[in-house]
Amino acid sequence: MNPDKKISEKDIEADVGIGRTPVREALIHLRHDGLIDVIPQSGTFISLIDLHAAVAARFVRENIESKVVMEASNRISDEDALDFTEIMQQQKQQIKQQNVAGFFDTDEAFHRKFYEITDKRIVWDWLQSVNIHLNRFRWLRLKVAQLDWNMLEDQHTAILNAVKNHDIDEAGFLASRHLHLMLEEQQTLLDTFPEYFKQNEK
């Protein structure tokens, strides 16, 4: 659903085919996560994307993940490399099909694998609570035709090659550059979808 779209408990119950109680519980969680807004006398709406929160999450993730990728350069095994090969093949297929959901899933799998290699899956899981608006930004990014999916794949390949070659400094640099991409693309998304973003006071 698009940001600022009004939603109805009854419609969700009918669409999903579940009762009122689990729907209400789900909406409570979504409100807690900042994904919906409940406005008295108006209704429940999908929240706007908080760009300030997304940029802050990117900063946290870049600083953590660059270190994780550097550590993975010392720990990657042949089995890990095969897992990455499978992920990259799946990603190529999703690009070919222009499958937004599929590409997003393979992108997540690529990044998550570094945390698994370094025994930091708990850090990855923690970041998901911080990344809510960043992930919404990333989803929206994939819907903008002029932002090239293949560039993301090329950056993934470069990061992976550096990790496989145990080039610690290069791997960290490339991971940081990759996660810095949001700052370069945010104006394009703001210009394309201005109605989807919360206007933060400075």
C-alpha positions in Angstrom: 0.0 0.0 0.0 1.2 3.5 -0.7 2.1 5.9 2.1 -0.8 8.0 3.4 -3.4 5.5 2.2 -6.4 5.0 4.5 -6.9 1.4 5.7 -9.8 -0.3 7.3 -9.8 -3.1 9.8 -12.9 -4.7 8.1 -11.2 -4.6 4.7 -8.1 -6.2 6.1 -10.2 -8.9 7.8 -11.9 -9.6 4.5 -8.7 -9.6 2.4 -6.7 -11.7 4.7 -9.5 -13.9 5.9 -8.7 -13.7 9.7 -10.6 -12.4 12.7 -10.8 -9.0 14.2 -8.5 -9.7 17.2 -5.3 -10.7 15.2 -5.9 -7.8 12.8 -6.1 -5.4 15.7 -3.0 -6.9 17.3 -1.1 -6.6 14.0 -2.2 -2.9 13.7 -0.9 -2.2 17.2 2.5 -3.6 16.3 2.5 -1.6 13.0 1.7 1.6 14.9 4.4 0.9 17.4 6.9 0.5 14.6 5.8 3.8 13.0 4.3 2.1 9.9 0.7 3.4 10.5 -0.8 6.5 12.0 -4.1 6.6 13.8 -5.8 10.0 13.5 -8.8 10.6 15.7 -12.1 11.2 13.8 -10.2 10.5 10.6 -9.0 6.9 10.6 -5.9 4.8 10.2 -3.4 5.6 7.5 -0.2 4.1 6.2 2.5 6.4 7.6 4.7 8.6 5.4 8.3 7.6 5.0 10.5 9.3 7.6 13.5 10.3 5.5 15.3 11.6 8.6 15.0 8.2 10.3 16.0 6.4 7.0 19.2 8.5 6.7 20.0 7.9 10.4 19.5 4.1 9.9 21.8 4.2 6.8 24.5 5.9 8.9 24.3 3.2 11.6 24.2 0.3 9.1 27.1 1.7 7.0 29.4 1.9 10.1 28.4 -1.5 11.3 28.3 -3.4 8.1 31.6 -2.2 6.7 33.3 -3.7 9.7 31.2 -6.9 9.4 32.3 -7.2 5.7 35.9 -6.7 6.6 35.7 -9.4 9.2 34.0 -11.7 6.7 37.1 -11.3 4.5 39.1 -13.2 7.0 36.4 -15.8 7.7 34.7 -16.7 4.4 34.8 -20.4 3.5 34.4 -22.3 0.2 30.9 -23.2 1.3 30.1 -19.6 2.0 31.4 -18.6 -1.4 29.0 -21.2 -3.0 26.1 -19.8 -1.0 27.0 -16.3 -2.4 27.1 -17.7 -5.9 23.6 -19.1 -5.5 22.3 -15.7 -4.1 23.9 -13.8 -7.0 22.4 -16.2 -9.6 19.0 -15.7 -8.0 19.5 -11.9 -8.0 20.3 -12.0 -11.8 17.0 -13.8 -12.4 15.0 -11.3 -10.4 16.6 -8.4 -12.3 15.7 -10.2 -15.6 12.1 -10.5 -14.5 12.1 -7.0 -12.9 10.6 -8.6 -9.8 10.8 -6.0 -7.1 9.9 -8.3 -4.2 12.3 -11.0 -5.5 15.2 -8.6 -5.9 14.6 -7.1 -2.5 14.7 -10.6 -0.9 18.0 -11.6 -2.7 19.5 -8.2 -1.7 18.6 -8.9 1.9 20.0 -12.5 1.6 23.3 -11.1 0.2 23.9 -8.6 3.1 22.6 -11.0 5.8 25.1 -13.7 4.7 28.0 -11.5 5.9 26.5 -11.3 9.4 26.0 -15.1 9.4 29.6 -15.7 8.4 30.9 -13.5 11.3 28.4 -15.0 13.8 26.6 -11.6 14.1 23.2 -12.7 13.0 21.8 -11.2 16.2 23.2 -7.8 15.0 21.4 -8.2 11.7 18.1 -9.0 13.5 18.6 -5.9 15.7 19.2 -3.7 12.7 15.9 -4.7 11.2 14.1 -2.7 13.9 16.2 0.3 13.1 16.0 -0.1 9.3 12.2 0.2 9.0 12.1 3.5 7.1 15.4 2.7 5.3 13.9 -0.5 3.9 10.8 1.5 2.8 13.1 3.8 1.0 14.9 0.9 -0.6 11.6 -0.6 -1.8 10.6 2.7 -3.3 14.0 3.0 -5.0 13.4 -0.2 -6.9 10.2 1.3 -8.4 12.1 4.2 -10.0 13.0 3.1 -13.5 16.0 5.4 -14.0 17.8 4.0 -10.9 19.7 1.0 -12.3 19.3 -2.4 -10.6 22.3 -3.7 -12.4 24.5 -1.1 -10.7 23.5 -2.7 -7.4 24.4 -6.1 -8.7 27.7 -4.9 -9.9 28.5 -3.4 -6.5 27.6 -6.7 -4.8 29.9 -8.5 -7.2 32.8 -6.1 -6.4 32.3 -6.4 -2.6 32.1 -10.2 -2.9 35.3 -10.4 -5.0 37.2 -8.3 -2.4 35.9 -10.6 0.4 36.9 -13.7 -1.5 40.3 -12.3 -2.2 40.7 -11.5 1.6 41.3 -7.8 0.6 40.1 -6.4 3.9 40.5 -2.7 3.3 39.0 -2.9 -0.2 36.0 -4.9 1.1 35.3 -2.4 3.8 35.6 0.5 1.4 33.3 -1.0 -1.2 30.7 -1.9 1.4 30.7 1.6 2.8 30.4 3.1 -0.7 27.5 0.7 -1.5 25.6 1.7 1.6 26.4 5.4 0.9 24.3 5.1 -2.3 21.1 6.2 -0.6 22.5 9.7 -0.1 23.1 10.0 -3.8 19.6 8.8 -4.8 17.4 10.4 -2.2 16.7 13.6 -4.2 15.5 11.5 -7.2 13.0 9.7 -5.0 11.9 13.0 -3.3 11.4 14.5 -6.7 9.5 11.5 -8.0 7.4 10.7 -4.9 7.2 13.9 -2.9 3.8 12.9 -1.4 5.3 9.7 0.1 7.7 11.5 2.5 7.2 13.1 5.9 8.5 16.6 6.0 10.8 16.8 9.0 11.5 20.1 10.7 15.2 21.0 10.7 
